[in-house]
Short mmCIF file of C-alpha atoms in Angstrom, two decimals:
data_model
loop_
_atom_site.label_atom_id
_atom_site.label_comp_id
_atom_site.label_asym_id
_atom_site.label_seq_id
_atom_site.Cartn_x
_atom_site.Cartn_y
_atom_site.Cartn_z
CA MET A 1 0.00 0.00 0.00
CA ILE A 2 1.38 3.49 -0.88
CA PRO A 3 1.91 5.80 2.14
CA GLY A 4 -0.49 8.71 2.42
CA HIS A 5 2.19 11.44 2.23
CA LEU A 6 3.34 10.08 -1.15
CA CYS A 7 -0.21 10.02 -2.51
CA MET A 8 -0.59 13.69 -1.62
CA THR A 9 2.66 14.71 -3.34
CA PRO A 10 1.23 15.26 -6.87
CA LEU A 11 -1.47 17.42 -5.43
CA VAL A 12 1.02 19.61 -3.56
CA HIS A 13 3.71 19.96 -6.26
CA GLY A 14 1.59 19.27 -9.34
CA SER A 15 4.18 16.93 -10.81
CA SER A 16 4.19 13.19 -11.56
CA VAL A 17 8.00 13.19 -11.31
CA ILE A 18 7.86 13.54 -7.53
CA LEU A 19 5.42 10.56 -7.39
CA ARG A 20 7.76 8.37 -9.48
CA LYS A 21 10.72 9.25 -7.24
CA GLY A 22 8.67 8.61 -4.10
CA LEU A 23 7.55 5.21 -5.40
CA SER A 24 11.07 4.19 -6.36
CA GLN A 25 12.47 5.23 -2.98
CA HIS A 26 9.66 3.47 -1.14
CA LEU A 27 10.11 0.21 -3.10
CA CYS A 28 13.87 0.22 -2.65
CA ALA A 29 13.82 1.09 1.07
CA GLY A 30 14.91 -1.44 3.70
CA THR A 31 17.53 -4.11 3.81
CA ARG A 32 18.71 -5.94 0.76
CA ALA A 33 16.83 -9.17 0.06
CA PRO A 34 16.12 -11.60 -2.85
CA GLY A 35 13.50 -9.14 -4.10
CA ASP A 36 16.02 -6.31 -4.40
CA ARG A 37 16.71 -7.00 -8.06
CA TYR A 38 13.01 -6.79 -8.87
CA ARG A 39 12.80 -3.50 -6.96
CA ARG A 40 15.79 -2.08 -8.87
CA VAL A 41 14.28 -3.04 -12.23
CA LEU A 42 10.94 -1.57 -11.28
CA GLN A 43 12.70 1.59 -10.00
CA SER A 44 14.45 2.08 -13.32
CA LYS A 45 11.18 1.63 -15.23
CA LEU A 46 9.35 3.99 -12.96
CA THR A 47 12.13 6.55 -13.54
CA ARG A 48 12.09 6.22 -17.37
CA HIS A 49 8.32 5.89 -18.06
CA SER A 50 5.21 7.85 -17.20
CA LEU A 51 2.44 6.36 -15.08
CA PRO A 52 -0.04 5.93 -18.02
CA GLU A 53 2.61 3.99 -19.93
CA ILE A 54 3.25 1.75 -16.93
CA ALA A 55 -0.52 1.14 -16.45
CA ALA A 56 -0.97 0.27 -20.14
CA ALA A 57 1.93 -2.14 -19.99
CA LEU A 58 0.53 -3.83 -16.90
CA ARG A 59 -2.88 -4.17 -18.53
CA LEU A 60 -1.33 -5.68 -21.64
CA ARG A 61 0.66 -8.14 -19.52
CA VAL A 62 -2.48 -9.18 -17.60
CA VAL A 63 -4.46 -9.67 -20.80
CA ALA A 64 -1.61 -11.61 -22.46
CA ASN A 65 -1.20 -13.91 -19.45
CA TRP A 66 -4.82 -14.45 -18.35
CA LEU A 67 -6.96 -14.28 -21.51
CA PRO A 68 -5.83 -17.64 -22.97
CA LEU A 69 -6.36 -19.23 -19.58
CA LEU A 70 -9.88 -17.83 -19.29
CA ILE A 71 -10.79 -18.88 -22.82
CA GLY A 72 -9.39 -22.36 -22.23
CA SER A 73 -11.31 -22.71 -18.98
CA ALA A 74 -14.56 -21.66 -20.65
CA ILE A 75 -14.06 -24.18 -23.47
CA THR A 76 -13.29 -26.91 -20.93
CA VAL A 77 -16.48 -26.16 -18.97
CA VAL A 78 -18.63 -26.25 -22.12
CA VAL A 79 -17.09 -29.52 -23.38
CA ASN A 80 -17.43 -31.16 -19.97
CA ASP A 81 -21.06 -30.05 -19.73
CA ILE A 82 -21.88 -31.51 -23.14
CA ALA A 83 -20.18 -34.80 -22.24
CA THR A 84 -21.92 -34.92 -18.87
CA ARG A 85 -25.32 -34.33 -20.41
CA ALA A 86 -24.70 -37.09 -22.95
CA ASN A 87 -23.69 -39.51 -20.20
CA ILE A 88 -26.65 -38.45 -18.06
CA ARG A 89 -29.06 -39.09 -20.93
CA ARG A 90 -27.45 -42.40 -21.83
CA ALA A 91 -27.37 -43.91 -18.33
CA PRO A 92 -31.09 -43.64 -17.48
CA ARG A 93 -31.93 -44.59 -21.04
CA LYS A 94 -30.14 -47.89 -20.55
CA PHE A 95 -31.98 -48.62 -17.30
CA MET A 96 -35.39 -47.66 -18.71
CA ARG A 97 -34.94 -49.71 -21.86
CA SER A 98 -33.96 -52.75 -19.81
CA ALA A 99 -36.91 -52.29 -17.43
CA ALA A 100 -39.37 -51.92 -20.32
CA LYS A 101 -38.17 -55.13 -21.96
CA LYS A 102 -38.43 -57.09 -18.70
CA LEU A 103 -41.92 -55.81 -17.95
CA SER A 104 -43.10 -56.58 -21.48
CA LYS A 105 -41.63 -60.08 -21.35
CA ALA A 106 -43.49 -60.75 -18.10
CA TYR A 107 -46.77 -59.75 -19.76
CA LYS A 108 -46.57 -62.51 -22.36
CA VAL A 109 -48.00 -65.01 -19.85
CA TYR A 110 -51.37 -63.20 -19.98
CA ALA A 111 -51.77 -63.58 -23.74
CA ASN A 112 -54.41 -66.35 -23.67
CA GLN A 113 -56.17 -66.01 -20.35
CA ALA A 114 -59.15 -63.79 -21.17
CA GLU A 115 -62.71 -65.00 -21.61
CA GLU A 116 -64.58 -64.26 -24.80
CA ARG A 117 -65.44 -60.54 -24.81
CA PRO A 118 -65.33 -59.67 -28.51
CA GLN A 119 -66.83 -56.18 -28.25
CA ALA A 120 -64.64 -54.97 -25.39
CA GLU A 121 -61.54 -56.56 -26.90
CA ARG A 122 -62.25 -54.94 -30.26
CA MET A 123 -62.53 -51.49 -28.65
CA LEU A 124 -59.24 -52.00 -26.83
CA ARG A 125 -57.48 -53.05 -30.01
CA GLU A 126 -58.94 -50.18 -32.04
CA PHE A 127 -57.53 -47.72 -29.54
CA LEU A 128 -54.09 -49.35 -29.44
CA ASP A 129 -53.89 -49.69 -33.23
CA MET A 130 -55.09 -46.16 -33.91
CA GLU A 131 -52.45 -43.89 -35.42
CA GLY A 132 -50.66 -41.81 -32.85
CA PRO A 133 -50.31 -40.65 -30.21
CA LYS A 134 -50.54 -37.20 -31.72
CA GLU A 135 -50.80 -33.77 -30.19
CA LYS A 136 -54.43 -32.71 -29.57
CA GLN A 137 -55.70 -36.13 -30.72
CA SER A 138 -59.04 -37.40 -29.45
CA PRO A 139 -59.47 -39.91 -27.93
CA SER A 140 -56.00 -39.56 -26.51
CA PHE A 141 -56.37 -42.01 -23.61
CA LEU A 142 -58.78 -44.81 -22.72
CA LEU A 143 -60.60 -45.33 -19.41
CA VAL A 144 -61.68 -48.87 -18.51
CA SER A 145 -64.33 -49.23 -15.82
CA GLY A 146 -66.92 -51.72 -14.65
CA PRO A 147 -68.20 -53.63 -11.62
CA GLN A 148 -65.71 -55.27 -9.29
CA GLY A 149 -64.60 -58.75 -10.19
CA VAL A 150 -66.08 -58.94 -13.71
CA GLY A 151 -62.68 -59.39 -15.37
CA LYS A 152 -61.47 -55.88 -16.32
CA THR A 153 -57.88 -56.63 -15.35
CA THR A 154 -57.95 -60.04 -17.00
CA LEU A 155 -59.23 -58.55 -20.26
CA ILE A 156 -56.63 -55.76 -20.35
CA GLN A 157 -53.75 -58.06 -19.40
CA SER A 158 -54.75 -60.56 -22.07
CA VAL A 159 -54.83 -57.97 -24.86
CA LEU A 160 -51.58 -56.34 -23.71
CA GLY A 161 -49.99 -59.78 -23.41
CA GLN A 162 -50.69 -60.38 -27.09
CA TYR A 163 -49.06 -57.05 -27.97
CA ALA A 164 -46.07 -58.00 -25.80
CA GLU A 165 -45.75 -61.24 -27.77
CA ASP A 166 -45.53 -59.12 -30.91
CA GLY A 167 -42.62 -57.17 -29.39
CA ARG A 168 -44.34 -54.01 -28.08
CA TRP A 169 -43.14 -52.49 -24.81
CA ILE A 170 -45.68 -52.47 -21.97
CA ILE A 171 -45.16 -50.31 -18.85
CA PRO A 172 -47.67 -51.41 -16.16
CA LEU A 173 -48.26 -49.18 -13.14
CA GLN A 174 -50.41 -49.84 -10.10
CA GLN A 175 -51.46 -47.08 -7.75
CA ASP A 176 -53.36 -47.86 -4.55
CA VAL A 177 -55.43 -44.96 -3.27
CA GLU A 178 -56.80 -44.51 0.23
CA PRO A 179 -59.09 -41.86 1.69
CA GLY A 180 -57.11 -38.93 3.03
CA LYS A 181 -53.74 -40.13 1.70
CA ASP A 182 -51.62 -38.49 -0.97
CA PHE A 183 -50.01 -40.30 -3.90
CA ASP A 184 -47.36 -39.46 -6.50
CA LEU A 185 -47.81 -40.98 -9.95
CA THR A 186 -44.56 -39.46 -11.21
CA ALA A 187 -42.58 -41.23 -8.48
CA ARG A 188 -44.43 -44.45 -9.32
CA LEU A 189 -43.46 -44.11 -12.98
CA ARG A 190 -39.80 -43.44 -12.14
CA ALA A 191 -39.74 -46.46 -9.83
CA ARG A 192 -41.21 -48.66 -12.56
CA LEU A 193 -38.57 -47.48 -15.02
CA LYS A 194 -35.80 -48.20 -12.47
CA VAL A 195 -34.76 -44.54 -12.51
CA LEU A 196 -34.91 -43.93 -8.78
CA GLU A 197 -31.88 -41.61 -8.38
CA LEU A 198 -31.53 -39.41 -11.42
CA PRO A 199 -28.16 -37.77 -12.11
CA PRO A 200 -27.85 -33.97 -11.77
CA ASN A 201 -29.38 -31.83 -14.54
CA PHE A 202 -31.63 -34.71 -15.68
CA SER A 203 -35.34 -33.90 -15.89
CA CYS A 204 -37.57 -36.16 -13.82
CA LEU A 205 -40.78 -35.03 -15.54
CA PRO A 206 -42.76 -38.04 -16.81
CA GLU A 207 -43.08 -36.58 -20.31
CA ASP A 208 -39.28 -36.30 -20.56
CA LEU A 209 -38.69 -39.83 -19.27
CA LEU A 210 -41.24 -41.29 -21.66
CA GLU A 211 -39.90 -39.25 -24.60
CA ILE A 212 -36.56 -41.03 -24.26
CA LEU A 213 -38.24 -44.43 -23.91
CA ASP A 214 -40.69 -43.83 -26.75
CA GLU A 215 -37.83 -43.03 -29.15
CA ASP A 216 -36.20 -46.38 -28.39
CA CYS A 217 -39.51 -48.26 -28.52
CA ARG A 218 -40.46 -46.90 -31.93
CA ARG A 219 -36.99 -47.66 -33.23
CA ALA A 220 -37.06 -51.23 -31.85
CA THR A 221 -40.73 -52.24 -32.32
CA GLY A 222 -42.23 -49.82 -34.83
CA GLY A 223 -44.88 -48.61 -32.36
CA PRO A 224 -45.24 -46.36 -29.32
CA VAL A 225 -44.87 -47.40 -25.68
CA ILE A 226 -48.07 -48.65 -24.04
CA LEU A 227 -48.62 -47.29 -20.53
CA TYR A 228 -51.17 -49.16 -18.36
CA LEU A 229 -52.24 -47.66 -15.03
CA ALA A 230 -54.41 -49.70 -12.64
CA LEU A 231 -56.01 -47.40 -10.09
CA THR A 232 -57.08 -49.61 -7.18
CA THR A 233 -58.03 -49.48 -3.50
CA ARG A 234 -56.37 -51.43 -0.70
CA ASN A 235 -59.67 -51.91 1.08
CA ARG A 236 -62.84 -52.23 -1.00
CA ALA A 237 -64.86 -50.92 1.94
CA ASP A 238 -63.05 -47.56 1.86
CA ALA A 239 -65.44 -44.63 1.65
CA PHE A 240 -64.25 -41.73 -0.50
CA SER A 241 -65.84 -38.32 -0.21
CA ALA A 242 -66.99 -36.41 -3.28
CA ASN A 243 -64.03 -34.02 -2.93
CA GLU A 244 -61.55 -36.92 -2.71
CA CYS A 245 -63.02 -38.55 -5.82
CA ASP A 246 -62.80 -35.23 -7.65
CA ASP A 247 -59.16 -34.80 -6.57
CA ILE A 248 -58.20 -38.32 -7.71
CA ALA A 249 -59.94 -37.85 -11.05
CA SER A 250 -58.18 -34.50 -11.56
CA ARG A 251 -54.71 -35.86 -10.75
CA VAL A 252 -54.97 -38.98 -12.89
CA GLY A 253 -56.67 -37.17 -15.76
CA ALA A 254 -54.14 -34.34 -15.73
CA LEU A 255 -51.23 -36.80 -16.00
CA ALA A 256 -52.96 -38.71 -18.81
CA ARG A 257 -53.71 -35.52 -20.70
CA ARG A 258 -50.12 -34.29 -20.35
CA LEU A 259 -48.62 -37.57 -21.61
CA THR A 260 -51.03 -38.12 -24.51
CA TYR A 261 -52.77 -34.89 -25.53
CA ASP A 262 -50.38 -32.04 -24.72
CA PHE A 263 -47.09 -33.96 -25.08
CA PRO A 264 -47.90 -37.24 -26.90
CA ARG A 265 -45.50 -39.82 -25.46
CA ALA A 266 -47.43 -43.11 -25.10
CA LYS A 267 -50.66 -45.01 -25.59
CA PHE A 268 -52.30 -44.70 -22.16
CA ILE A 269 -54.89 -47.11 -20.72
CA ILE A 270 -56.31 -46.40 -17.25
CA GLU A 271 -58.25 -49.05 -15.34
CA VAL A 272 -60.39 -47.36 -12.68
CA SER A 273 -61.91 -49.58 -10.01
CA ILE A 274 -63.52 -46.64 -8.15
CA SER A 275 -66.71 -46.05 -10.09
CA ALA A 276 -67.29 -42.58 -8.60
CA VAL A 277 -63.90 -41.50 -10.00
CA ALA A 278 -64.57 -43.10 -13.38
CA ASP A 279 -67.89 -41.23 -13.63
CA LEU A 280 -66.14 -37.85 -13.24
CA MET A 281 -63.31 -38.25 -15.72
CA PRO A 282 -65.17 -38.19 -19.08
CA ALA A 283 -66.79 -34.87 -18.17
CA LYS A 284 -63.51 -33.37 -16.94
CA TYR A 285 -61.38 -34.67 -19.83
CA ASN A 286 -63.37 -34.86 -23.05
CA MET A 287 -60.32 -36.03 -24.97
CA SER A 288 -60.72 -39.45 -23.27
CA ASP A 289 -62.88 -42.42 -24.22
CA MET A 290 -64.47 -44.93 -21.84
CA LEU A 291 -64.88 -48.69 -22.07
CA ILE A 292 -67.40 -50.22 -19.65
CA VAL A 293 -66.63 -53.90 -19.02
CA ASP A 294 -69.82 -55.64 -17.95
CA GLY A 295 -70.16 -59.15 -16.62
CA LEU A 296 -70.23 -62.09 -19.00
CA PRO A 297 -73.63 -63.29 -20.23
CA PHE A 298 -75.11 -65.83 -17.84
CA GLN A 299 -74.30 -68.87 -19.95
CA GLN A 300 -70.63 -67.94 -20.18
CA PHE A 301 -70.57 -66.88 -16.54
CA GLN A 302 -71.98 -70.24 -15.50
CA LYS A 303 -69.41 -72.13 -17.57
CA VAL A 304 -66.44 -70.16 -16.23
CA ALA A 305 -67.71 -70.33 -12.63
CA THR A 306 -68.23 -74.08 -12.91
CA ASP A 307 -64.69 -74.56 -14.20
CA GLU A 308 -62.98 -72.16 -11.79
CA TYR A 309 -64.90 -72.96 -8.59
CA HIS A 310 -65.89 -76.58 -9.17
CA LYS A 311 -64.66 -77.82 -5.81
CA LEU A 312 -66.12 -74.87 -3.89
CA LEU A 313 -69.52 -75.26 -5.59
CA GLN A 314 -69.44 -78.95 -4.75
CA GLN A 315 -68.78 -78.24 -1.07
CA VAL A 316 -71.50 -75.57 -0.79
CA LEU A 317 -74.23 -76.67 -3.20
CA GLY A 318 -73.67 -80.42 -3.35
CA GLU A 319 -73.28 -82.71 -6.32
CA ASP A 320 -76.47 -81.80 -8.22
CA GLU A 321 -75.52 -79.59 -11.16
CA SER A 322 -79.11 -78.31 -11.52
CA ARG A 323 -78.70 -76.97 -7.99
CA TRP A 324 -75.53 -75.25 -9.14
CA LYS A 325 -77.42 -73.57 -11.99
CA SER A 326 -80.26 -72.30 -9.77
CA GLY A 327 -77.81 -71.01 -7.16
CA LEU A 328 -75.66 -69.23 -9.76
CA GLU A 329 -78.76 -67.72 -11.39
CA TYR A 330 -79.97 -66.45 -8.00
CA PHE A 331 -76.58 -64.79 -7.48
CA TYR A 332 -76.32 -63.46 -11.06
CA CYS A 333 -79.68 -61.66 -10.96
CA ARG A 334 -78.65 -59.70 -7.88
CA PHE A 335 -74.90 -59.18 -8.34
CA GLY A 336 -74.20 -59.78 -12.03
CA GLY A 337 -71.08 -61.53 -13.28
CA SER A 338 -68.66 -60.67 -10.47
CA PHE A 339 -66.45 -63.71 -9.92
CA ARG A 340 -64.82 -62.07 -6.92
CA LEU A 341 -68.14 -61.59 -5.12
CA LEU A 342 -69.20 -65.12 -6.04
CA GLN A 343 -66.06 -66.57 -4.53
CA ASP A 344 -66.44 -64.46 -1.37
CA MET A 345 -70.06 -65.55 -0.85
CA LEU A 346 -69.34 -69.22 -1.52
CA ARG A 347 -66.57 -69.13 1.07
CA ALA A 348 -68.82 -67.27 3.54
CA ALA A 349 -71.57 -69.90 3.13
CA LEU A 350 -69.02 -72.66 3.68
CA ARG A 351 -67.49 -70.93 6.68
CA GLU A 352 -70.81 -70.08 8.36
CA THR A 353 -72.50 -73.37 7.33
CA VAL A 354 -75.61 -71.62 5.98
CA GLU A 355 -77.43 -71.80 2.67
CA PHE A 356 -75.77 -69.99 -0.21
CA GLU A 357 -78.99 -68.13 -1.10
CA GLN A 358 -79.24 -66.90 2.49
CA ILE A 359 -75.80 -65.28 2.25
CA VAL A 360 -76.66 -63.75 -1.14
CA GLY A 361 -80.03 -62.46 0.07
CA GLN A 362 -78.55 -60.89 3.21
CA ARG A 363 -75.85 -59.06 1.29
CA TYR A 364 -78.40 -57.98 -1.31
CA ARG A 365 -80.62 -56.36 1.33
CA ASN A 366 -77.63 -54.51 2.77
CA ALA A 367 -76.50 -53.39 -0.69
CA VAL A 368 -79.85 -51.84 -1.74
CA ALA A 369 -80.18 -49.75 1.45
CA PRO A 370 -79.13 -46.48 -0.31
CA LEU A 371 -81.76 -47.11 -2.99
CA ASP A 372 -84.46 -47.74 -0.37
CA THR A 373 -83.55 -44.42 1.27
CA ALA A 374 -83.80 -42.53 -2.02
CA LEU A 375 -87.17 -44.11 -2.88
CA LYS A 376 -88.63 -42.85 0.40
CA GLU A 377 -88.13 -39.26 -0.69
CA THR A 378 -91.44 -37.97 -1.99
CA THR A 379 -92.67 -35.01 -4.01
CA ALA A 380 -94.34 -33.50 -0.94
CA PRO A 381 -93.53 -29.85 -0.20
CA LYS A 382 -90.83 -29.25 2.38
CA GLU A 383 -93.42 -27.96 4.86
CA LEU A 384 -95.19 -31.35 4.77
CA ALA A 385 -92.09 -33.55 4.57
CA GLY A 386 -92.48 -34.78 8.14
CA LEU A 387 -96.16 -35.62 7.58
CA SER A 388 -95.84 -37.55 4.32
CA TRP A 389 -96.85 -40.75 6.08
CA PHE A 390 -100.23 -39.16 6.80
CA PHE A 391 -101.13 -38.73 3.13
CA PRO A 392 -101.98 -41.55 0.69
CA PRO A 393 -99.03 -42.63 -1.52
CA TRP A 394 -100.73 -41.52 -4.75
CA LEU A 395 -100.95 -37.93 -3.50
CA PHE A 396 -97.20 -37.48 -3.03
CA PRO A 397 -95.44 -40.29 -4.94
CA SER A 398 -91.75 -41.12 -4.71
CA LYS A 399 -89.62 -38.42 -6.25
CA TYR A 400 -87.17 -40.76 -8.01
CA GLU A 401 -88.96 -44.10 -8.44
CA ALA A 402 -90.44 -43.62 -11.91
CA PHE A 403 -87.22 -42.12 -13.27
CA LEU A 404 -85.02 -44.89 -11.81
CA ARG A 405 -87.35 -47.57 -13.14
CA THR A 406 -87.12 -46.06 -16.63
CA VAL A 407 -83.31 -46.05 -16.40
CA ALA A 408 -83.28 -49.67 -15.17
CA GLU A 409 -85.42 -50.78 -18.10
CA THR A 410 -82.90 -49.34 -20.60
CA PRO A 411 -79.94 -51.77 -20.48
CA LYS A 412 -77.82 -49.95 -23.05
CA GLY A 413 -77.99 -46.60 -21.29
CA TYR A 414 -80.68 -43.99 -20.86
CA MET A 415 -80.55 -40.47 -22.30
CA THR A 416 -82.52 -37.87 -20.38
CA LYS A 417 -85.28 -36.32 -22.45
CA ASN A 418 -86.45 -33.14 -20.70
CA ALA A 419 -85.52 -30.53 -18.12
CA ALA A 420 -87.22 -32.40 -15.25
CA GLU A 421 -85.23 -35.58 -15.94
CA ILE A 422 -82.00 -33.58 -16.29
CA GLU A 423 -82.62 -32.08 -12.85
CA LEU A 424 -83.28 -35.54 -11.33
CA GLU A 425 -80.10 -36.87 -12.96
CA ARG A 426 -78.08 -33.97 -11.56
CA GLU A 427 -79.45 -34.51 -8.06
CA LEU A 428 -78.73 -38.24 -8.07
CA LEU A 429 -75.21 -37.77 -9.40
CA LYS A 430 -74.49 -35.29 -6.60
CA LEU A 431 -75.07 -37.90 -3.90
CA ALA A 432 -72.06 -39.08 -1.88
CA PRO A 433 -70.07 -41.77 -3.72
CA ARG A 434 -71.26 -44.67 -1.51
CA GLU A 435 -74.89 -43.56 -1.86
CA ARG A 436 -74.77 -42.76 -5.58
CA LEU A 437 -77.35 -44.63 -7.64
CA LEU A 438 -76.34 -43.65 -11.18
CA LYS A 439 -73.23 -44.00 -13.27
CA ARG A 440 -72.34 -42.42 -16.58
CA LEU A 441 -71.86 -44.77 -19.52
CA ARG A 442 -71.06 -42.03 -22.00
CA ALA A 443 -71.20 -38.26 -22.02
CA ASP A 444 -74.91 -38.45 -22.93
CA ALA A 445 -76.05 -41.73 -21.30
CA ILE A 446 -76.56 -42.98 -17.76
CA ALA A 447 -77.39 -46.30 -16.08
CA LEU A 448 -78.00 -47.61 -12.60
CA LYS A 449 -74.71 -48.02 -10.81
CA HIS A 450 -75.07 -51.64 -9.63
CA ARG A 451 -76.84 -54.79 -10.73
CA PHE A 452 -78.66 -55.05 -7.38
CA TYR A 453 -80.23 -51.63 -7.99
CA ILE A 454 -81.48 -52.82 -11.37
CA PHE A 455 -82.92 -56.01 -9.83
CA LYS A 456 -84.71 -53.96 -7.16
CA MET A 457 -86.19 -51.50 -9.69
CA VAL A 458 -87.59 -54.22 -11.99
CA GLY A 459 -89.56 -55.67 -9.09
CA GLU A 460 -87.03 -58.38 -8.12
CA GLU A 461 -88.35 -60.62 -10.90
CA ASP A 462 -86.00 -63.05 -12.60
CA GLU A 463 -88.26 -63.20 -15.64
CA LYS A 464 -88.20 -59.41 -16.03
CA MET A 465 -84.38 -59.49 -15.92
CA ARG A 466 -84.37 -62.13 -18.63
CA GLU A 467 -86.86 -60.16 -20.73
CA LEU A 468 -84.73 -57.01 -20.57
CA GLY A 469 -81.56 -58.92 -21.53
CA TYR A 470 -79.79 -58.77 -18.18
CA LEU A 471 -79.87 -62.54 -17.66
#
């Protein structure tokens, strides 16, 4: 640091000569040391040259010495960044490609396990074979819904297994949802693709992960990746509120839209076992299509049940096959073609040592309780609601009975015809999920939510069920 009295010299004398002499004396002061030679050289330069010349020379020396180093460092950083990004992209790509091949290979075992469902299978294949995915394409993803235990998963796995045999890559995901608990579909996708710890600077967005995978899949198989999400519940007795169903539908639908409609990366099939969620998604996301998987016709149901549960039927219903048929028909009228429910009730009858029809009838009466509650609501004014029992039934009939009976008698879906029916439909669809009586088959068609509601509304007559085509 230059002493203060030297810095003031130019101001006092007005001469840069005094400053040069002061600097040279200051630098050369003190005992002689290894740096004396440097001081003498600098003193001579300070004596011969002006300060601007010295500053220009120093600047030139700094530029000459440091500029190549700075340029070289910048080039090194850029080259290293490019190499790192290439390695980052290549490493996850390897893991994802390997995971996709393993998952697809595992799906080949399902290729021949489905029952005959030509219409549902044709719709699945039409969606998978349709050109795309393309940006803003409709339908961009497919929802699969239906009663529990009718074979939705079996059907989807069978069709996808056949595509896996042909070399296509299948990425199956399963997401369990519970009331009041959060879930992360992006984390589930990353876990499935074996990309749990992504390197720095690598995007973990699902559309970016699938873009990499889709490039490899198209190159290797000639078609896009098929993404299959099964949305299930851990406990079938879980009660979801309307807000929770809306939140689940929004999250799943938003991901499906992003991966198929906004950024087309895969063919996306979503199996939804929560009917209240499935009912909301077509209205929220009109770029989707819905496939309703109903139970098998009774003849096919009887054949499959006899083959699958032969020993259980023998233990519960005895050896008489005509007894098997009557018992299965009694169950089918009330609960449709749900193999899961059939198995549960057969085991309950065996465990409790009671008649099979008694178990079925008891569960049927419990199941139709929400419908019984709705049928008790009358058209009486609110002021007379508490006195409705006092008036004859014809004066204030049930508010919903006629409408629900009309819907029940239209197996392929009922389309509301006037403002009064639209209002009734809106009211019934606003009920809490566990109490809801209607489901949406298409954007313009509704049906009763469960087979036991249909059986109740047709007067609990087997012959009427057969006449309408339900049996």
